[in-house]
Short mmCIF file of C-alpha atoms and ligand atoms in Angstrom, two decimals:
data_model
loop_
_atom_site.label_atom_id
_atom_site.label_comp_id
_atom_site.label_asym_id
_atom_site.label_seq_id
_atom_site.Cartn_x
_atom_site.Cartn_y
_atom_site.Cartn_z
CA UNK A 1 95.31 103.63 101.33
CA UNK A 2 96.60 105.64 104.11
CA UNK A 3 100.36 106.78 103.14
CA UNK A 4 102.47 105.78 106.46
CA UNK A 5 105.82 107.77 107.32
CA UNK A 6 108.40 107.89 109.97
CA UNK A 7 110.38 111.24 110.57
CA UNK A 8 112.58 112.06 113.17
CA UNK A 9 110.88 113.68 116.14
CA UNK A 10 110.58 117.53 115.74
CA UNK A 11 107.41 119.63 116.74
CA UNK A 12 105.02 120.16 113.98
CA UNK A 13 104.77 124.14 113.00
CA UNK A 14 101.15 123.84 111.74
CA UNK A 15 98.83 121.06 111.38
CA UNK A 16 97.34 117.78 113.13
CA UNK A 17 98.93 116.10 116.03
CA UNK A 18 98.59 112.77 117.75
CA UNK A 19 100.45 112.61 121.57
CA UNK A 20 100.62 108.65 123.14
CA UNK A 21 100.34 109.42 126.48
CA UNK A 22 101.98 107.21 129.15
CA UNK A 23 99.44 106.53 132.41
CA UNK A 24 100.85 108.49 135.33
CA UNK A 25 103.91 110.06 133.88
CA UNK A 26 105.05 113.42 133.54
CA UNK A 27 104.91 115.75 130.05
CA UNK A 28 108.27 114.55 128.51
CA UNK A 29 110.06 114.87 125.01
CA UNK A 30 107.61 116.21 122.25
CA UNK A 31 104.50 116.35 124.67
CA UNK A 32 106.66 118.88 127.08
CA UNK A 33 107.58 120.99 123.97
CA UNK A 34 104.12 120.72 122.23
CA UNK A 35 102.42 121.84 125.97
CA UNK A 36 105.50 124.59 126.08
CA UNK A 37 104.89 125.98 122.80
CA UNK A 38 101.08 125.87 123.10
CA UNK A 39 101.70 127.82 126.39
CA UNK A 40 100.51 124.67 128.54
CA UNK A 41 97.23 124.61 126.91
CA UNK A 42 97.50 121.09 126.21
CA UNK A 43 98.33 120.51 130.35
CA UNK A 44 94.85 122.76 131.01
CA UNK A 45 92.42 120.28 128.72
CA UNK A 46 94.25 116.88 130.42
CA UNK A 47 93.20 118.22 133.52
CA UNK A 48 89.53 119.99 132.77
CA UNK A 49 88.73 116.40 130.86
CA UNK A 50 90.42 114.07 133.97
CA UNK A 51 92.57 112.74 131.20
CA UNK A 52 95.69 110.69 132.69
CA UNK A 53 96.73 108.50 130.23
CA UNK A 54 94.31 105.97 130.34
CA UNK A 55 94.07 102.90 128.06
CA UNK A 56 91.95 103.54 125.92
CA UNK A 57 90.99 107.24 126.88
CA UNK A 58 91.35 110.52 124.59
CA UNK A 59 91.66 114.07 124.69
CA UNK A 60 91.03 115.91 121.80
CA UNK A 61 91.82 119.57 121.80
CA UNK A 62 91.07 122.00 118.92
CA UNK A 63 93.33 125.07 117.85
CA UNK A 64 95.46 124.44 121.15
CA UNK A 65 97.55 127.68 119.63
CA UNK A 66 101.41 127.20 118.08
CA UNK A 67 99.48 126.58 115.01
CA UNK A 68 98.36 123.51 115.73
CA UNK A 69 94.86 122.47 114.39
CA UNK A 70 94.19 119.70 116.49
CA UNK A 71 96.18 118.17 119.18
CA UNK A 72 94.53 114.40 119.76
CA UNK A 73 96.00 112.58 123.24
CA UNK A 74 95.27 108.76 123.48
CA UNK A 75 96.09 107.24 126.88
CA UNK A 76 98.45 103.83 126.59
CA UNK A 77 97.68 102.78 130.33
CA UNK A 78 99.92 101.93 132.03
CA UNK A 79 103.77 101.99 130.74
CA UNK A 80 104.21 98.28 132.48
CA UNK A 81 101.84 96.83 130.65
CA UNK A 82 102.25 97.77 127.61
CA UNK A 83 101.44 95.54 124.70
CA UNK A 84 101.19 95.20 120.70
CA UNK A 85 97.24 95.26 120.82
CA UNK A 86 97.34 98.47 123.29
CA UNK A 87 99.59 100.05 120.35
CA UNK A 88 97.57 98.87 117.92
CA UNK A 89 94.70 100.13 119.23
CA UNK A 90 96.06 103.84 120.41
CA UNK A 91 96.95 104.14 116.17
CA UNK A 92 93.19 103.12 115.63
CA UNK A 93 91.88 105.72 118.05
CA UNK A 94 94.07 108.54 116.04
CA UNK A 95 92.64 107.12 112.29
CA UNK A 96 89.12 107.51 113.47
CA UNK A 97 89.25 110.29 115.54
CA UNK A 98 91.41 112.46 113.47
CA UNK A 99 89.36 112.00 110.32
CA UNK A 100 88.75 115.97 109.00
CA UNK A 101 92.86 116.45 109.07
CA UNK A 102 94.52 115.48 105.61
CA UNK A 103 98.32 114.94 107.05
CA UNK A 104 98.57 113.67 111.21
CA UNK A 105 101.91 114.02 112.56
CA UNK A 106 102.15 111.01 115.44
CA UNK A 107 104.86 112.29 118.89
CA UNK A 108 106.01 108.45 118.92
CA UNK A 109 109.11 109.38 120.97
CA UNK A 110 107.47 108.30 124.24
CA UNK A 111 107.69 104.65 122.73
CA UNK A 112 110.54 102.41 120.84
CA UNK A 113 110.40 102.40 116.93
CA UNK A 114 108.97 99.00 116.92
CA UNK A 115 106.29 100.31 118.88
CA UNK A 116 105.80 103.21 116.84
CA UNK A 117 105.09 100.83 113.80
CA UNK A 118 102.70 99.04 115.73
CA UNK A 119 100.58 101.91 116.61
CA UNK A 120 101.26 102.82 112.46
CA UNK A 121 99.64 99.86 111.73
CA UNK A 122 96.40 99.74 113.90
CA UNK A 123 96.17 103.25 112.41
CA UNK A 124 96.12 101.86 108.83
CA UNK A 125 93.98 98.64 109.95
CA UNK A 126 91.59 101.69 111.06
CA UNK A 127 91.29 103.94 108.18
CA UNK A 128 89.72 101.59 105.73
CA UNK A 129 86.71 102.14 103.66
CA UNK A 130 85.21 100.24 100.89
CA UNK A 131 83.44 103.70 98.57
CA UNK A 132 83.75 102.24 95.16
CA UNK A 133 80.22 102.58 94.73
CA UNK A 134 79.64 106.18 96.81
CA UNK A 135 79.45 108.33 93.66
CA UNK A 136 77.65 111.25 95.30
CA UNK A 137 79.37 111.46 98.74
CA UNK A 138 80.13 115.46 99.50
CA UNK A 139 83.64 116.14 99.93
CA UNK A 140 83.21 117.73 103.54
CA UNK A 141 81.78 113.73 104.82
CA UNK A 142 85.02 111.69 102.92
CA UNK A 143 87.57 110.85 105.76
CA UNK A 144 90.41 113.72 104.73
CA UNK A 145 93.00 111.96 107.03
CA UNK A 146 95.63 110.63 103.77
CA UNK A 147 99.06 111.09 105.44
CA UNK A 148 100.17 109.53 108.80
CA UNK A 149 103.92 111.11 109.89
CA UNK A 150 105.29 108.58 112.77
CA UNK A 151 108.11 110.77 114.65
CA UNK A 152 110.57 108.24 116.15
CA UNK A 153 114.45 108.27 116.97
CA UNK A 154 114.24 105.09 116.08
CA UNK A 155 114.14 105.23 112.26
CA UNK A 156 115.88 102.29 111.01
CA UNK A 157 114.03 100.15 113.72
CA UNK A 158 110.64 101.12 113.41
CA UNK A 159 111.27 100.89 109.62
CA UNK A 160 112.30 97.77 109.65
CA UNK A 161 109.28 96.62 112.08
CA UNK A 162 107.24 98.71 109.45
CA UNK A 163 107.61 96.41 106.14
CA UNK A 164 105.94 93.02 107.71
CA UNK A 165 102.95 95.13 109.25
CA UNK A 166 102.57 97.03 105.77
CA UNK A 167 102.32 93.86 104.02
CA UNK A 168 99.88 92.15 106.21
CA UNK A 169 97.79 95.55 106.10
CA UNK A 170 97.48 94.88 102.82
CA UNK A 171 96.80 91.67 102.58
CA UNK A 172 93.85 92.56 105.35
CA UNK A 173 92.62 95.48 102.63
CA UNK A 174 92.36 92.64 99.84
CA UNK A 175 90.25 90.24 102.49
CA UNK A 176 87.99 93.01 103.35
CA UNK A 177 87.96 94.56 99.79
CA UNK A 178 86.91 90.97 98.27
CA UNK A 179 83.84 90.49 101.29
CA UNK A 180 82.73 93.91 101.12
CA UNK A 181 82.07 93.22 96.87
CA UNK A 182 78.06 92.36 96.19
CA UNK A 183 78.37 88.94 94.55
CA UNK A 184 76.31 90.60 91.38
CA UNK A 185 80.39 91.60 90.58
CA UNK A 186 82.40 89.29 92.64
CA UNK A 187 81.15 85.77 91.05
CA UNK A 188 83.40 82.43 91.25
CA UNK A 189 84.99 83.63 88.03
CA UNK A 190 85.55 87.11 89.07
CA UNK A 191 87.32 86.34 92.77
CA UNK A 192 89.21 83.83 90.59
CA UNK A 193 90.75 86.53 88.59
CA UNK A 194 91.27 88.16 91.18
CA UNK A 195 93.15 85.73 93.32
CA UNK A 196 95.50 85.44 89.88
CA UNK A 197 97.17 89.01 90.50
CA UNK A 198 98.54 87.56 93.50
CA UNK A 199 101.64 86.38 90.99
CA UNK A 200 103.05 89.37 91.19
CA UNK A 201 103.67 88.42 94.86
CA UNK A 202 105.91 85.16 93.79
CA UNK A 203 102.24 83.41 94.99
CA UNK A 204 101.90 80.46 92.09
CA UNK A 205 98.62 80.63 91.34
CA UNK A 206 96.37 77.91 89.96
CA UNK A 207 92.82 78.00 88.65
CA UNK A 208 90.48 74.99 88.13
CA UNK A 209 87.34 75.27 86.70
CA UNK A 210 84.28 72.89 86.06
CA UNK A 211 85.55 70.59 83.60
CA UNK A 212 89.15 70.29 85.58
CA UNK A 213 86.79 69.81 88.81
CA UNK A 214 84.13 66.77 86.89
CA UNK A 215 87.74 64.95 85.66
CA UNK A 216 88.63 65.01 89.22
CA UNK A 217 84.79 63.74 90.25
CA UNK A 218 84.17 66.93 92.72
CA UNK A 219 80.25 65.79 93.12
CA UNK A 220 79.79 67.69 96.66
CA UNK A 221 81.31 71.00 95.21
CA UNK A 222 79.76 70.78 91.90
CA UNK A 223 76.41 69.73 93.12
CA UNK A 224 76.20 73.06 95.07
CA UNK A 225 76.92 74.79 91.98
CA UNK A 226 74.90 73.27 89.53
CA UNK A 227 72.08 75.62 90.31
CA UNK A 228 74.08 78.41 89.57
CA UNK A 229 74.92 80.30 85.59
CA UNK A 230 77.97 81.47 87.51
CA UNK A 231 80.88 78.43 86.58
CA UNK A 232 82.28 77.70 90.03
CA UNK A 233 85.91 77.89 90.57
CA UNK A 234 88.74 76.51 92.67
CA UNK A 235 91.95 78.19 92.93
CA UNK A 236 94.96 76.85 94.80
CA UNK A 237 97.34 79.78 96.08
CA UNK A 238 101.36 78.40 96.60
CA UNK A 239 104.00 80.12 98.44
CA UNK A 240 107.08 78.91 98.93
CA UNK A 241 108.83 81.12 101.16
CA UNK A 242 110.82 78.37 102.96
CA UNK A 243 112.45 76.24 99.60
CA UNK A 244 112.45 78.51 97.35
CA UNK A 245 111.88 76.40 94.16
CA UNK A 246 114.26 73.64 95.36
CA UNK A 247 112.53 70.10 95.39
CA UNK A 248 114.91 68.59 97.89
CA UNK A 249 114.12 68.32 101.64
CA UNK A 250 110.99 69.76 101.70
CA UNK A 251 109.50 70.40 105.05
CA UNK A 252 105.23 69.62 104.29
CA UNK A 253 103.75 73.07 104.28
CA UNK A 254 101.16 74.47 106.64
CA UNK A 255 97.71 75.09 104.46
CA UNK A 256 94.54 76.96 104.46
CA UNK A 257 91.16 76.77 103.35
CA UNK A 258 88.49 78.57 102.96
CA UNK A 259 84.67 78.57 102.67
CA UNK A 260 83.64 80.41 99.19
CA UNK A 261 80.24 80.76 98.32
CA UNK A 262 80.02 84.31 96.80
CA UNK A 263 76.21 84.04 97.10
CA UNK A 264 74.19 81.66 99.18
CA UNK A 265 70.24 81.85 98.57
CA UNK A 266 70.07 78.29 100.81
CA UNK A 267 69.74 76.80 96.83
CA UNK A 268 65.79 74.97 96.69
CA UNK A 269 65.81 75.07 100.67
CA UNK A 270 65.75 78.96 100.08
CA UNK A 271 66.17 81.16 102.78
CA UNK A 272 63.85 83.65 103.79
CA UNK A 273 64.32 87.31 102.28
CA UNK A 274 64.45 89.17 104.74
CA UNK A 275 68.91 89.45 105.65
CA UNK A 276 69.36 87.50 103.21
CA UNK A 277 71.78 90.07 101.44
CA UNK A 278 74.06 89.51 103.90
CA UNK A 279 75.11 86.18 102.08
CA UNK A 280 77.18 88.22 99.99
CA UNK A 281 79.72 87.92 102.70
CA UNK A 282 79.37 84.34 102.57
CA UNK A 283 82.90 84.15 100.38
CA UNK A 284 84.58 85.35 103.77
CA UNK A 285 86.89 82.47 104.43
CA UNK A 286 88.28 81.73 101.38
CA UNK A 287 88.45 86.13 100.90
CA UNK A 288 90.44 85.48 104.49
CA UNK A 289 92.93 82.96 102.81
CA UNK A 290 93.69 84.97 99.74
CA UNK A 291 95.00 87.65 101.83
CA UNK A 292 96.54 85.94 104.18
CA UNK A 293 98.89 84.23 101.59
CA UNK A 294 99.11 87.97 100.79
CA UNK A 295 100.56 88.61 104.05
CA UNK A 296 102.87 85.55 103.83
CA UNK A 297 104.11 86.45 100.57
CA UNK A 298 104.16 90.69 100.97
CA UNK A 299 106.03 89.91 104.25
CA UNK A 300 108.06 87.00 102.99
CA UNK A 301 107.63 84.22 105.26
CA UNK A 302 110.25 81.80 105.11
CA UNK A 303 107.37 78.96 105.27
CA UNK A 304 105.84 76.61 102.59
CA UNK A 305 102.12 77.87 102.73
CA UNK A 306 99.08 77.09 100.13
CA UNK A 307 95.91 78.43 100.44
CA UNK A 308 92.68 76.34 98.52
CA UNK A 309 89.70 78.20 98.08
CA UNK A 310 86.29 76.62 96.71
CA UNK A 311 83.88 79.19 94.89
CA UNK A 312 80.68 78.82 94.28
CA UNK A 313 77.36 80.26 94.13
CA UNK A 314 74.25 78.22 95.63
CA UNK A 315 71.38 79.13 93.57
CA UNK A 316 67.89 77.37 93.03
CA UNK A 317 66.46 76.80 89.36
CA UNK A 318 65.72 74.33 87.19
CA UNK A 319 68.71 73.11 87.48
CA UNK A 320 69.90 72.90 91.05
CA UNK A 321 70.50 69.68 93.55
CA UNK A 322 67.28 68.97 95.61
CA UNK A 323 66.70 67.96 99.12
CA UNK A 324 67.07 64.02 98.67
CA UNK A 325 69.71 63.84 96.19
CA UNK A 326 72.58 61.95 96.98
CA UNK A 327 76.01 62.99 95.62
CA UNK A 328 80.12 61.06 95.27
CA UNK A 329 82.09 63.41 96.68
CA UNK A 330 86.01 63.46 95.57
CA UNK A 331 87.01 61.36 98.57
CA UNK A 332 84.53 58.27 97.23
CA UNK A 333 81.86 58.95 100.48
CA UNK A 334 78.24 59.50 99.75
CA UNK A 335 76.11 62.39 100.92
CA UNK A 336 72.70 62.41 101.09
CA UNK A 337 71.63 66.54 100.47
CA UNK A 338 68.76 67.04 102.49
CA UNK A 339 69.42 70.63 103.00
CA UNK A 340 70.78 72.96 100.01
CA UNK A 341 71.49 75.06 102.43
CA UNK A 342 74.61 73.46 104.29
CA UNK A 343 76.22 73.54 101.29
CA UNK A 344 79.49 75.56 102.60
CA UNK A 345 79.54 71.64 103.94
CA UNK A 346 79.83 70.12 100.36
CA UNK A 347 82.16 72.56 99.26
CA UNK A 348 84.58 72.43 102.11
CA UNK A 349 84.47 68.55 102.17
CA UNK A 350 86.23 68.01 98.35
CA UNK A 351 88.48 70.81 98.66
CA UNK A 352 89.53 69.61 101.83
CA UNK A 353 90.36 66.46 100.55
CA UNK A 354 91.85 67.67 97.16
CA UNK A 355 94.22 69.42 99.71
CA UNK A 356 95.58 66.74 101.54
CA UNK A 357 95.60 64.01 98.17
CA UNK A 358 97.63 67.37 96.35
CA UNK A 359 100.37 68.55 99.19
CA UNK A 360 100.25 65.78 102.74
CA UNK A 361 100.22 69.58 104.44
CA UNK A 362 101.45 69.54 108.28
CA UNK A 363 98.34 70.44 109.13
CA UNK A 364 95.26 71.96 107.67
CA UNK A 365 93.19 75.24 109.03
CA UNK A 366 89.87 75.85 107.00
CA UNK A 367 87.88 78.71 107.56
CA UNK A 368 84.23 79.47 107.00
CA UNK A 369 81.19 81.19 107.41
CA UNK A 370 79.81 77.96 107.97
CA UNK A 371 76.54 77.82 110.55
CA UNK A 372 73.96 80.60 112.04
CA UNK A 373 74.35 78.25 115.16
CA UNK A 374 78.11 79.29 116.12
CA UNK A 375 76.54 83.07 116.14
CA UNK A 376 73.97 82.10 118.74
CA UNK A 377 76.67 79.83 120.77
CA UNK A 378 79.28 82.73 120.75
CA UNK A 379 77.68 85.99 119.24
CA UNK A 380 80.18 88.39 117.51
CA UNK A 381 82.99 87.67 119.77
CA UNK A 382 84.73 84.44 119.50
CA UNK A 383 85.17 82.46 116.08
CA UNK A 384 84.43 79.19 117.01
CA UNK A 385 87.00 76.20 116.96
CA UNK A 386 87.01 73.03 116.30
CA UNK A 387 90.35 70.63 116.01
CA UNK A 388 91.38 66.91 116.23
CA UNK A 389 94.90 68.16 117.34
CA UNK A 390 95.52 69.85 121.40
CA UNK A 391 98.45 71.48 120.10
CA UNK A 392 97.43 73.15 117.25
CA UNK A 393 94.39 74.16 119.44
CA UNK A 394 96.21 75.48 122.14
CA UNK A 395 98.45 77.77 119.44
CA UNK A 396 95.21 78.93 118.01
CA UNK A 397 93.70 79.81 121.65
CA UNK A 398 96.75 81.91 122.70
CA UNK A 399 97.54 83.45 119.20
CA UNK A 400 93.68 84.91 119.04
CA UNK A 401 94.60 86.40 122.44
CA UNK A 402 97.31 87.97 121.45
CA UNK A 403 95.88 89.48 118.00
CA UNK A 404 92.84 89.99 119.39
CA UNK A 405 90.96 87.48 116.97
CA UNK A 406 90.34 85.26 119.35
CA UNK A 407 88.78 81.87 119.17
CA UNK A 408 86.75 79.25 121.38
CA UNK A 409 87.41 75.48 120.65
CA UNK A 410 84.20 73.55 120.86
CA UNK A 411 83.79 70.07 121.15
CA UNK A 412 84.29 67.08 118.50
CA UNK A 413 82.77 63.80 119.78
CA UNK A 414 81.63 60.70 117.59
CA UNK A 415 78.65 60.66 120.00
CA UNK A 416 77.24 63.39 117.38
CA UNK A 417 77.79 60.77 114.53
CA UNK A 418 74.70 59.79 114.97
CA UNK A 419 72.99 62.93 114.19
CA UNK A 420 73.94 63.01 110.72
CA UNK A 421 73.49 59.53 109.86
CA UNK A 422 71.93 58.48 106.38
CA UNK A 423 69.51 55.67 105.75
CA UNK A 424 70.62 55.54 102.13
CA UNK A 425 74.41 56.87 102.14
CA UNK A 426 76.91 57.66 104.30
CA UNK A 427 76.29 60.46 106.02
CA UNK A 428 73.38 63.35 105.29
CA UNK A 429 74.65 67.02 105.28
CA UNK A 430 72.37 68.14 108.11
CA UNK A 431 72.66 66.94 111.76
CA UNK A 432 69.63 69.04 112.90
CA UNK A 433 69.22 72.07 115.49
CA UNK A 434 71.36 70.49 118.70
CA UNK A 435 74.51 71.35 118.44
CA UNK A 436 74.10 72.66 114.62
CA UNK A 437 77.77 73.51 114.65
CA UNK A 438 79.95 70.79 116.24
CA UNK A 439 77.62 68.46 113.68
CA UNK A 440 78.76 70.58 111.01
CA UNK A 441 82.37 70.31 112.18
CA UNK A 442 81.58 66.69 112.79
CA UNK A 443 80.75 66.29 109.10
CA UNK A 444 84.38 68.43 108.28
CA UNK A 445 86.15 65.70 109.92
CA UNK A 446 85.21 63.15 107.76
CA UNK A 447 87.63 64.08 104.90
CA UNK A 448 90.65 64.85 107.09
CA UNK A 449 92.23 61.28 106.62
CA UNK A 450 94.95 59.94 108.77
CA UNK A 451 94.38 62.06 111.79
CA UNK A 452 95.95 64.62 110.11
CA UNK A 453 96.55 68.20 112.30
CA UNK A 454 93.46 70.09 111.48
CA UNK A 455 91.34 73.08 112.70
CA UNK A 456 88.07 74.14 111.62
CA UNK A 457 86.96 77.66 112.18
CA UNK A 458 83.49 78.82 111.77
CA UNK A 459 83.14 82.58 111.17
CA UNK A 460 80.03 83.06 110.52
CA UNK A 461 79.88 85.70 113.25
CA UNK A 462 82.68 87.22 113.04
CA UNK A 463 83.31 88.05 109.53
CA UNK A 464 81.54 91.62 109.18
CA UNK A 465 80.75 93.59 111.72
CA UNK A 466 77.73 96.14 112.46
CA UNK A 467 79.62 98.47 114.45
CA UNK A 468 83.01 100.08 114.32
CA UNK A 469 85.92 98.28 116.47
CA UNK A 470 89.37 99.72 117.19
CA UNK A 471 90.93 98.71 114.24
CA UNK A 472 88.42 97.17 112.34
CA UNK A 473 85.19 99.76 111.08
CA UNK A 474 82.67 98.97 110.73
CA UNK A 475 81.60 96.11 107.98
CA UNK A 476 83.82 93.34 106.41
CA UNK A 477 86.61 92.55 109.42
CA UNK A 478 89.21 90.54 107.33
CA UNK A 479 88.82 88.34 110.69
CA UNK A 480 91.97 85.73 110.36
CA UNK A 481 94.23 87.48 108.23
CA UNK A 482 96.19 88.76 111.68
CA UNK A 483 95.66 85.34 113.27
CA UNK A 484 96.91 82.95 111.19
CA UNK A 485 99.82 85.40 110.18
CA UNK A 486 101.09 85.40 113.72
CA UNK A 487 100.12 81.74 114.07
CA UNK A 488 102.62 81.14 111.25
CA UNK A 489 105.27 83.74 112.53
CA UNK A 490 105.57 82.46 116.08
CA UNK A 491 105.80 78.77 115.36
CA UNK A 492 106.10 77.30 111.80
CA UNK A 493 108.84 79.99 110.18
CA UNK A 494 112.42 78.69 109.63
N1 BES B 1 75.89 80.50 105.21
C1 BES B 1 75.05 79.75 105.89
C2 BES B 1 75.77 80.20 107.41
C3 BES B 1 75.42 81.48 108.06
C4 BES B 1 74.22 81.95 108.70
C5 BES B 1 76.74 82.17 108.09
C6 BES B 1 74.42 83.06 108.96
C7 BES B 1 75.77 83.96 108.68
C8 BES B 1 74.78 84.00 109.04
C9 BES B 1 75.38 78.62 105.73
O1 BES B 1 75.54 77.85 104.53
C10 BES B 1 73.84 77.79 106.48
O2 BES B 1 72.76 78.24 105.42
N2 BES B 1 73.87 77.22 107.36
C11 BES B 1 72.59 77.13 107.92
C12 BES B 1 72.97 75.11 107.76
C13 BES B 1 71.86 74.50 108.36
C14 BES B 1 70.89 74.25 107.15
C15 BES B 1 72.02 73.06 109.04
C16 BES B 1 72.15 77.46 109.11
O3 BES B 1 72.96 77.73 109.78
O4 BES B 1 71.04 77.57 108.92
MN1 MN B 2 73.76 77.92 103.55
ZN1 ZN B 3 76.67 79.13 103.56
#
């Protein structure tokens, strides 16, 4: 992991330097010093490149003199419009633009200490790489960047702001590692075991296996898992950052639930071969919940939070469930399984019901790579959000805009219920092609009791990215960790 440090502003005598340039302002501080030390090379490069510090613009200068190997100037846009997202993205541009240097100093004297920490956060998020299985990569092809030093006069403020941001980034890294792992390595049992390590952060971790879940009568979840040689697990993670160990006067916890299908072949309703390898990330919802819990505990959030993940593998085999099977969910409601590929909702049904029975949460947010239809509707820019609660929905939308992990509200409506009516059970698990993401959400809503505030995030289009983005390299995104961490920070901490 990129090593981030903070130091007093002083022009480095050698190596790489990143400059944060506010749009349309005169050189000052380290920027002016670097320009002077290089005999005006930086100003000349800016003129030739027509670089004025516009947001998202960069200017790269090689060997400008004064011992500097590279200078990368990153535009911050107009000072009056500067926000967290721009600062993070500037950090991301530094991490992606200076990969050939082992150590980089960032002249962060033009921003506050807290803002310097946000730049560092963006750099760390962008510097993520999953290279556990590359054994033959040439050293010259590997990114070298290992140390980032932020030069700021506001050292204590920067360091204080950095602590929670580093914890959040560690949560994001954990999620990305989970999602990137192939399914032969990351079975339900393996993922549960890795979650056990979260106990080191003060999280109470409980793991339920097939015996415990049979006893509880998790018929919907177990039906999905019965075709696989890999046993299912449910992991329950509790972070009591508000109440600590005291049992009295406890407020209801907030609750996050993740779909954790470690591989989705579709089961007997098997998927086509092309692109099936992508279904190793059908546990991204669960990965996000684990990373979120790590982030909350890592920054000692003053909140009581529970995270629950349902872990199964959806396989076709002689023991697999068949189309037409009827299962009885933990809630007692029966489900006719028309299509074994609509398995995520079956897993969530039991975990959601358990969450409410056991914890009586203030609200529930579930995350799931639930439907291909949400990708048709929203593409790869917004996650689909379904909610029975306007306040929760509004908060999620607003927080999405701030963090860049955006969600778009979709409808819930009884009118869709006719599509999931069954002739022999309480409901069927698919509603046909029209509004496929909505009927999936309507299905889930049947496992929300007493109108409890609930939001469902369909992250099928967001969990994985085929191209680099400002603070997210290509691959596993960890979508939802920063969104939900901020939701908690802004609205639910005491
Ligand atoms: N995990 C898939 C959804 C998915 C598809 C995520 C493509 C990412 C990319 C889910 O379990 C699934 O198979 N859904 C079906 C539902 C259908 C059978 C009603 C789908 O979307 O095709
Ligand atoms: Mn499926
Ligand atoms: Zn699935």
